[in-house]
Coordinates of C-alpha atoms and ligand atoms in Angstrom, one line a residue:
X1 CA 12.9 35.1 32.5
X2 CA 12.5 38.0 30.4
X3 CA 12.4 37.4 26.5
X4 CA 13.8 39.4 23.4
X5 CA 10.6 39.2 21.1
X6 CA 12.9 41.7 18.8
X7 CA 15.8 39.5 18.8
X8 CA 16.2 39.0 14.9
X9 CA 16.6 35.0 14.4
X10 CA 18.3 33.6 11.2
X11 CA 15.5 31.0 10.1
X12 CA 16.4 30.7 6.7
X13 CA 18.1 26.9 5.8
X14 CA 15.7 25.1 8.7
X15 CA 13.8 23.2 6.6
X16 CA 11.4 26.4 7.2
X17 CA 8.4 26.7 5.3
X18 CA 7.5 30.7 5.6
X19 CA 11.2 31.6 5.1
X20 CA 12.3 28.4 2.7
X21 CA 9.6 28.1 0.9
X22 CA 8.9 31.3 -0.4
X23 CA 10.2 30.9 -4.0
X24 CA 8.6 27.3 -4.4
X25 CA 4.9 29.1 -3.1
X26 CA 5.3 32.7 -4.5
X27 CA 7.8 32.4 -7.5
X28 CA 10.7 34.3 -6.1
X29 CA 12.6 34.7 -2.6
X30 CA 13.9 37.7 -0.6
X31 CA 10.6 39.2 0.6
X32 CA 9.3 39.6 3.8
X33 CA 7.0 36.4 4.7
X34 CA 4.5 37.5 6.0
X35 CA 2.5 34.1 5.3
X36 CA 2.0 30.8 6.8
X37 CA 0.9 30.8 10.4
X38 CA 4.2 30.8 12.8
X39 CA 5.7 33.0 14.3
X40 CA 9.5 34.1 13.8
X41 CA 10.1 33.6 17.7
X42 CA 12.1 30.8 19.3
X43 CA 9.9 28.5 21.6
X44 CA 10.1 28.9 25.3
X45 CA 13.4 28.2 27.0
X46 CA 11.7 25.2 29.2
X47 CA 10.4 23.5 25.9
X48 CA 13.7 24.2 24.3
X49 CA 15.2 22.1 27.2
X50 CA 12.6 19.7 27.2
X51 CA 13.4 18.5 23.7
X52 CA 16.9 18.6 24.1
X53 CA 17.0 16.3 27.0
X54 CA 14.6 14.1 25.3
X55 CA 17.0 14.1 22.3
X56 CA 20.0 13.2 24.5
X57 CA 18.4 10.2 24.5
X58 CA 19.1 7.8 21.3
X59 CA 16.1 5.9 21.1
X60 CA 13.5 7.1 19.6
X61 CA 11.1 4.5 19.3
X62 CA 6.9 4.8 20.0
X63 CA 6.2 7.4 22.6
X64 CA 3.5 6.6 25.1
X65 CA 1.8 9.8 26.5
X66 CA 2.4 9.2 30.7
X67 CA -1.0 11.0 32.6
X68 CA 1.4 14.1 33.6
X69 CA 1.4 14.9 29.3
X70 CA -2.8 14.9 29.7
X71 CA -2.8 16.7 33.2
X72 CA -0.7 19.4 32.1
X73 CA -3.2 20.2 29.3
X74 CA -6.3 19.9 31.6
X75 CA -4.6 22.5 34.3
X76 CA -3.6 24.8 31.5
X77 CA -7.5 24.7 30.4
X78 CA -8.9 25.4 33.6
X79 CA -6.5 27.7 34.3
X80 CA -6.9 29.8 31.3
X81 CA -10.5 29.5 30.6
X82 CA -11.7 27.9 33.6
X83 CA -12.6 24.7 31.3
X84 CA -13.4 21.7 33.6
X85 CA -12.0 19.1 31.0
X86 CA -12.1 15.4 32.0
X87 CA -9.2 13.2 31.7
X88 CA -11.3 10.4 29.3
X89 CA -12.5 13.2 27.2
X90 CA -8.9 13.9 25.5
X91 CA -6.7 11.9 22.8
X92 CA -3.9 12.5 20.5
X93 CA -4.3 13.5 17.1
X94 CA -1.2 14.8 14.9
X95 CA -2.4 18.1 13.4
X96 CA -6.2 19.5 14.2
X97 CA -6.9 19.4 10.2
X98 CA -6.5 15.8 10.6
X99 CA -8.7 15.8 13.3
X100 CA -11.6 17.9 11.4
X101 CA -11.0 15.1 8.3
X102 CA -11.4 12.1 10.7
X103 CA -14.4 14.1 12.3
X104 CA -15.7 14.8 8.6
X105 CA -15.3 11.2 8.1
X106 CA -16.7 9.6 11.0
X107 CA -19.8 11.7 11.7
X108 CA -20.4 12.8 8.0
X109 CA -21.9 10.7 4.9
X110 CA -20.6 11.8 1.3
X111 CA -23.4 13.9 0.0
X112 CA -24.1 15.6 3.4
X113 CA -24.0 19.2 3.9
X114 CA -21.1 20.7 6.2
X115 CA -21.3 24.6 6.9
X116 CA -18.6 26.5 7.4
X117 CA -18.6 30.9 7.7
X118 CA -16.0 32.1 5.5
X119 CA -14.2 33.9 4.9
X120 CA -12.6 30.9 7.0
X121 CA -9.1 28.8 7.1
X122 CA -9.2 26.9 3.3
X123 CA -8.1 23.5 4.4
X124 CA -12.1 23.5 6.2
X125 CA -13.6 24.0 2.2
X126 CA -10.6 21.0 0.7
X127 CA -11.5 18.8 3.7
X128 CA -15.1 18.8 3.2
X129 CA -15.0 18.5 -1.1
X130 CA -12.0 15.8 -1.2
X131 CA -14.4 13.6 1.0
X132 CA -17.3 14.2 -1.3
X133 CA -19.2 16.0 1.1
X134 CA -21.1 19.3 0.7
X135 CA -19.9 22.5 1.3
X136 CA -22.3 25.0 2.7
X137 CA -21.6 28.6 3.0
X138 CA -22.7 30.9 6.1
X139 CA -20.9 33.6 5.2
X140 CA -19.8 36.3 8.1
X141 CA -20.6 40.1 7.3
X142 CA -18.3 43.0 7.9
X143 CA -20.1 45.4 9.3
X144 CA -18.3 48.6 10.9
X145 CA -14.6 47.3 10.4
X146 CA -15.6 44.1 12.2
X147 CA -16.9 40.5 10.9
X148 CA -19.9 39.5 12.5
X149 CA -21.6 36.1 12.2
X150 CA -24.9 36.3 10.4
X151 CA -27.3 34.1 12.1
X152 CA -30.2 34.0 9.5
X153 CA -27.5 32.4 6.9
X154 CA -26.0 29.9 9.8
X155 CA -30.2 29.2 10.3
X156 CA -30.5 28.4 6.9
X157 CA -27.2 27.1 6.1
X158 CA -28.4 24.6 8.9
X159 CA -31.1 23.7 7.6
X160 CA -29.1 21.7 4.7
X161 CA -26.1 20.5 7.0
X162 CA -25.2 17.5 9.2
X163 CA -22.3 19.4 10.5
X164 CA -20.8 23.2 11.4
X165 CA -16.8 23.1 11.0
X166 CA -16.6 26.3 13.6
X167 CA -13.4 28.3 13.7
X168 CA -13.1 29.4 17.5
X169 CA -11.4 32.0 17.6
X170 CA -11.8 32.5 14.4
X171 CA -8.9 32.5 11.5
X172 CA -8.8 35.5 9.2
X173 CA -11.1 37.8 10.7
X174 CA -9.8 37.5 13.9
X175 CA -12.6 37.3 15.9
X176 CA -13.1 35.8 19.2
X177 CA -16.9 34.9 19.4
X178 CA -18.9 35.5 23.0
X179 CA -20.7 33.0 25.1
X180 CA -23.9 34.6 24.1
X181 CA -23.0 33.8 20.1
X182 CA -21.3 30.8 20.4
X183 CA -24.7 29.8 22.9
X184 CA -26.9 31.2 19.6
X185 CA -24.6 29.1 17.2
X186 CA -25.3 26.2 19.6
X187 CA -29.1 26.8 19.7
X188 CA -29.1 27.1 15.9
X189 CA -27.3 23.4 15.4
X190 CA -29.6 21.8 18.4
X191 CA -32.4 22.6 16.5
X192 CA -31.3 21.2 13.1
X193 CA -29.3 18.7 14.4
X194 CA -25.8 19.4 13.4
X195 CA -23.0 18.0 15.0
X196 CA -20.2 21.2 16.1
X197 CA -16.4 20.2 15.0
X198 CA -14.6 23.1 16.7
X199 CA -11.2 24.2 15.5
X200 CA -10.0 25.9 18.6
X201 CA -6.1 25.9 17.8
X202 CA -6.2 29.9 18.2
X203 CA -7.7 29.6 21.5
X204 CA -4.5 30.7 23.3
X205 CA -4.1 33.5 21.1
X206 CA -6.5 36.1 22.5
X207 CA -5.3 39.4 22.7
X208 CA -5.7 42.2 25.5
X209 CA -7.0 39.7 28.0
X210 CA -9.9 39.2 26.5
X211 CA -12.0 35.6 27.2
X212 CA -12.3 32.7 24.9
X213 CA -15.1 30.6 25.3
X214 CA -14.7 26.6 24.5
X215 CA -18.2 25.5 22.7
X216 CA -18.3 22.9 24.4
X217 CA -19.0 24.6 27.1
X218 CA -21.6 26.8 26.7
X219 CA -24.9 24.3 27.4
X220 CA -25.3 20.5 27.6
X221 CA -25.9 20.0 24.1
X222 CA -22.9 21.5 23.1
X223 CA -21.4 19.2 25.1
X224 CA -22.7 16.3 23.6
X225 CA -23.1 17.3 20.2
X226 CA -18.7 18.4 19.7
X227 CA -15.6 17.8 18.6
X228 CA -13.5 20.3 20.3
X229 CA -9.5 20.5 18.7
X230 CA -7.0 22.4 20.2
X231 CA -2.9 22.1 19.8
X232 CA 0.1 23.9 21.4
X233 CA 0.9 24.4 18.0
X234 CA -0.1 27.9 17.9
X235 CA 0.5 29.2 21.3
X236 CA 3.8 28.3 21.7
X237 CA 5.1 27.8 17.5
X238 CA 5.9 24.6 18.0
X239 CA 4.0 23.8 14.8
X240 CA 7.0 21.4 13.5
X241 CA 6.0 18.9 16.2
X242 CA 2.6 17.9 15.0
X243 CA 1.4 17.4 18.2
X244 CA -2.8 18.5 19.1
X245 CA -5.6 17.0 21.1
X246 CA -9.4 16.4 20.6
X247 CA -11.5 16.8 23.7
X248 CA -14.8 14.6 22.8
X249 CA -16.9 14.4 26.0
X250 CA -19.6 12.0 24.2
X251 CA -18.7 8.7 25.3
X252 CA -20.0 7.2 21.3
X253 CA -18.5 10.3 19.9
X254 CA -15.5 9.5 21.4
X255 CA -15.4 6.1 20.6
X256 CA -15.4 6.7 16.9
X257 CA -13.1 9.6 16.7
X258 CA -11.0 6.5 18.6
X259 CA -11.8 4.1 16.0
X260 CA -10.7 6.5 13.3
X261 CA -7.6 8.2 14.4
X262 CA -6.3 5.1 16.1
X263 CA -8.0 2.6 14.5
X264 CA -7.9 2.5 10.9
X265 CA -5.6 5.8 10.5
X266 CA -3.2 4.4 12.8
X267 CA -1.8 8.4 13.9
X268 CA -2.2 8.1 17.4
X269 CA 1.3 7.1 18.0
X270 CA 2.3 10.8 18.6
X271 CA 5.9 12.4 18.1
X272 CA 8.1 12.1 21.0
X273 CA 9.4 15.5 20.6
X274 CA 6.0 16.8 20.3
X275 CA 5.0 15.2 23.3
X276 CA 8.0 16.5 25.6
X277 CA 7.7 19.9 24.5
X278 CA 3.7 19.8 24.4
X279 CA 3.9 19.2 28.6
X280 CA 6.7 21.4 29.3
X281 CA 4.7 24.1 27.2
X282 CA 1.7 23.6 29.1
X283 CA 3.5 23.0 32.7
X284 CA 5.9 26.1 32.5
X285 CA 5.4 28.1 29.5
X286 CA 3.1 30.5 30.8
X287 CA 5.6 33.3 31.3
X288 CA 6.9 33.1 27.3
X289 CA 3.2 33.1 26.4
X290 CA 2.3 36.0 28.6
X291 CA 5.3 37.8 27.3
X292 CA 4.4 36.8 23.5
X293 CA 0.8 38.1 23.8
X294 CA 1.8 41.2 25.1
X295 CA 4.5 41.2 22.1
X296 CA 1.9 40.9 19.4
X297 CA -0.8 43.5 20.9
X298 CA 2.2 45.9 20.3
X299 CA 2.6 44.7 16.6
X300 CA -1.5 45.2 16.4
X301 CA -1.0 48.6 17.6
X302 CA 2.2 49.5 16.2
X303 CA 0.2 48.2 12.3
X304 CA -2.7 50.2 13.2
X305 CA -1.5 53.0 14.1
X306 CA 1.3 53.3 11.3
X307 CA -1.2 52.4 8.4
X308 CA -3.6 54.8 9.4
X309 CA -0.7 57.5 9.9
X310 CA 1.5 56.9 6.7
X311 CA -1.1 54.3 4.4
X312 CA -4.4 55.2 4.5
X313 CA -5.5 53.3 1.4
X314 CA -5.4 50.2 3.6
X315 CA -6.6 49.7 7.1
X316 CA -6.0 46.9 9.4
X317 CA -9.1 44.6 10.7
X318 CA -8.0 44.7 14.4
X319 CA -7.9 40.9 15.6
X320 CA -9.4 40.1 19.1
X321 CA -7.7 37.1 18.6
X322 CA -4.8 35.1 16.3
X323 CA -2.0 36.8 14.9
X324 CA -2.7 36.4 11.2
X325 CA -5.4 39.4 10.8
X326 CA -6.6 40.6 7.5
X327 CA -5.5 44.4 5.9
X328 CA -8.1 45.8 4.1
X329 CA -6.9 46.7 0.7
X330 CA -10.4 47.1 -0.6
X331 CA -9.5 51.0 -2.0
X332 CA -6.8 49.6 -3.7
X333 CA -9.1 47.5 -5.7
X334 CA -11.9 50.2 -6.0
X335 CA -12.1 53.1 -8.0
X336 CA -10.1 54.0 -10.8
X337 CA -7.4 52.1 -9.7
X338 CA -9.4 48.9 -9.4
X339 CA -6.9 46.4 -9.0
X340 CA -7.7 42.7 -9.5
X341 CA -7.1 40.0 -6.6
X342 CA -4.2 39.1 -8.9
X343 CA -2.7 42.2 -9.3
X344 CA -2.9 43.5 -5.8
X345 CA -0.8 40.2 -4.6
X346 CA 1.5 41.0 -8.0
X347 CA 1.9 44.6 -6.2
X348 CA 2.9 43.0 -2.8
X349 CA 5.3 40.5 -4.0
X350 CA 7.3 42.5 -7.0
X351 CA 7.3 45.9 -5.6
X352 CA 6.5 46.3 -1.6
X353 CA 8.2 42.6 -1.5
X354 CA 6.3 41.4 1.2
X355 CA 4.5 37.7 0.7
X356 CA 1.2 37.6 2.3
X357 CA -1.6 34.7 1.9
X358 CA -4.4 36.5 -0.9
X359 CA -8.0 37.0 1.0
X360 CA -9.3 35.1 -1.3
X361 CA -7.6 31.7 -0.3
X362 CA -10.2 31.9 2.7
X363 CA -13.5 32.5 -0.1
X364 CA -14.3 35.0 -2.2
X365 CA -15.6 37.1 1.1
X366 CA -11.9 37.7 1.0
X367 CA -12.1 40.0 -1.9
X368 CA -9.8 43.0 -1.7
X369 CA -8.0 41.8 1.2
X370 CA -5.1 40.0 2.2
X371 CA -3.9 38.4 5.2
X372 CA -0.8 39.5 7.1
X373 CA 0.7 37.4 9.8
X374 CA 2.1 39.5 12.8
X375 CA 4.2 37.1 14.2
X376 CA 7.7 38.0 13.9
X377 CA 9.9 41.0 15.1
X378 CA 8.7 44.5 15.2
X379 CA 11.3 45.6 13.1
X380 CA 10.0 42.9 10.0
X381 CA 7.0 45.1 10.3
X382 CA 8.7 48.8 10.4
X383 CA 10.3 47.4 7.1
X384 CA 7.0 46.5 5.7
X385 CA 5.3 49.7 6.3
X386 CA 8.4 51.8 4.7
X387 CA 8.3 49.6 1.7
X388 CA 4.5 50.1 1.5
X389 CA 4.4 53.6 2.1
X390 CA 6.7 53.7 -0.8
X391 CA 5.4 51.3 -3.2
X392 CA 1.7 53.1 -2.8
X393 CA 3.6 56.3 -3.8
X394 CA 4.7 55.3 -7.0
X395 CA 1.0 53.3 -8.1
X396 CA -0.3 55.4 -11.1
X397 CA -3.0 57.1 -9.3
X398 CA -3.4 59.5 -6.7
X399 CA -6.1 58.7 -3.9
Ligands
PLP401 C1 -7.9 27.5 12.2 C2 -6.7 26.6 11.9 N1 -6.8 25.3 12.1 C3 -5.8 24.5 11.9 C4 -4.6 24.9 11.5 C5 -3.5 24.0 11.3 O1 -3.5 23.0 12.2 P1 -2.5 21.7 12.0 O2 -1.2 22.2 11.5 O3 -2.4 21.2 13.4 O4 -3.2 20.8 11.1 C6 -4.4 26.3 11.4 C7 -3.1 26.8 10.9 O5 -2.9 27.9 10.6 C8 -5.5 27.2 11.6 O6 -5.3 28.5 11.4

């Protein structure tokens, strides 16, 4: 089945954050969200179906996840990455931030350090301080128009922490990390002893057939010593339907993420939506997935290309992976000009009227930049280039 990725879809009145929620998080509606992480496509047809049929059913009492929910994950795994993951290994959780929390919580003391690289998804920084824990900083370096890990922070950073809260692939800078750093970021926690809680909710999203690499997978320690997360959410924007998994091959590990998540936080139950369209995702959405990524390496391209062309004064940091990259804006807040943080955002929303999450959400490494999310129609992004091109036109200063 071919799909229409530039099919405009009317989101606005579904109970929609990104298109709903725009006055209530940015102070005034009718601009282009370009925010929150989801994309402006439907799901794919089979889930569609999946939830339908479920929903023709009127009972919608606890769900109980059958061994074909758990094997359709575990094929799409090996098929994708050639991940060998174990049927034990995996569990429900709702939403992978809830799984980093009851991860925090259950391997973590208050007072410990936990490192994290920002600039890096904020929840990571809330998660770590609401729990009274210690946030330590590795921060990644931009070097050449690409953010690299910097080892001799992480080294030291280790030093002081119990555990790494790694973003795999990585969410703003769009990185997707290589065996041989994710086996030096494995080297650097064996030797200090930090446990690894890896996000990997953007592991689907890797662009131009590139790999990803699960930690976990990279040596037996890493093995042992993880809390992989991973979700549908992303790859097939079915975010609505909290529904993720944790993949804990430690049998003690595993245990207590157990105790936690279905112990005392009682959110194991899972969503019975999220569970019919979480296996038909897995077992037959491969052709709206292949379709989407090729979709969004034409919005990377299309961005690129167009900025450089008509908007030089801000560049985009090509993503390997994810579709929420960062745009460099750091000229705008140079110079004469110098723009604040503040008043670049102010210059987004009031005049190019497009609503984008401020660099500076991720840590202050996110100076001068601002995150754009290249999920949604082509044409969404034509619009925001001609408003841009415009709105540059008429700043005070030439460049
Ligand atoms: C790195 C990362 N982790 C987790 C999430 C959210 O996961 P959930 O909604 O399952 O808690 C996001 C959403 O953007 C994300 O980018």
């Amino acid at each position: 089945m071919i799909y229409d990725f530039d099919k405009p879809i009317e989101r606005l009145g579904t109970d929609c954050e990104k298109w709903d929620g725009l006055k209530k998080r940015f102070g005034s509606d009718g601009m282009l969200p370009l925010w929150v992480a989801d994309m402006d496509f439907p799901s794919p047809e089979p889930v569609v179906r999946a939830i339908a049929e479920r929903a023709a059913h009127p009972v919608f009492g606890y769900p109980m996840r059958g061994e074909d929910y758990y094997d359709s994950f575990i094929a799409w795994e090996k098929k994708r990455w050639n991940w060998d993951v174990k049927r034990e290994w995996c569990d429900y959780v709702p939403g992978v931030v809830c799984g980093v929390a009851a991860a925090l919580m259950g391997f973590t003391a208050p007072g410990d350090g936990v490192l994290i690289m920002p600039p890096v998804y904020h929840p990571f920084r809330n998660t770590i301080m609401a729990q009274g824990r210690q946030v330590v900083n590795a921060p990644m370096k931009l070097e050449n128009g690409r953010f690299e890990i910097d080892f001799d922070a992480l080294e030291r950073g280790a030093r002081e922490a119990r555990a790494l809260i790694l973003c795999s692939p990585h969410n703003p800078t769009g990185r997707l990390f290589s065996r041989a750093e994710l086996e030096h970021i494995a080297e650097i926690c064996e030797r200090n002893g930090v446990l690894v809680i890896s996000d990997e909710i953007h592991s689907d999203l890797v662009l131009w057939g590139k790999k990803h690499v699960p930690f976990a997978s990279v040596s037996d320690w890493a093995r042992e010593h993880s809390i992989t997360l991973m979700a549908p959410s992303k790859t097939f924007n079915i975010a609505g339907l909290v529904t993720s998994i944790y993949i804990v091959p430690n049998a003690k590990l595993r245990a207590q993420m157990q105790h936690i998540v279905g112990g005392w936080m009682h959110i194991s139950g899972g969503n019975i939506f999220g569970l019919a369209a979480a296996r038909a995702a897995y077992a037959e959405g491969e052709e709206w997935y292949q379709q989407m990524l090729r979709y969004i390496e034409g919005n990377v391209e299309y961005l690129d290309e167009q900025l450089a062309r008509r908007v030089p004064q801000i560049s985009l940091i090509r993503p390997e992976a994810t579709y929420i990259p960062l745009l460099d804006c750091r000229k705008l807040c140079e110079g004469e000009l110098g723009m604040t943080m503040d008043e670049l955002q102010q210059f987004m929303l009031n005049t190019v009227k497009a609503a984008m999450n401020e660099g500076t959400l991720f840590g202050i490494e996110g100076t001068g930049f601002l995150r754009i999310n290249l999920g949604t129609q082509r044409a969404s992004l034509e619009e925001f280039v001609r408003r841009l091109e415009k709105g540059i036109e008429r700043l005070p200063l030439r460049f």
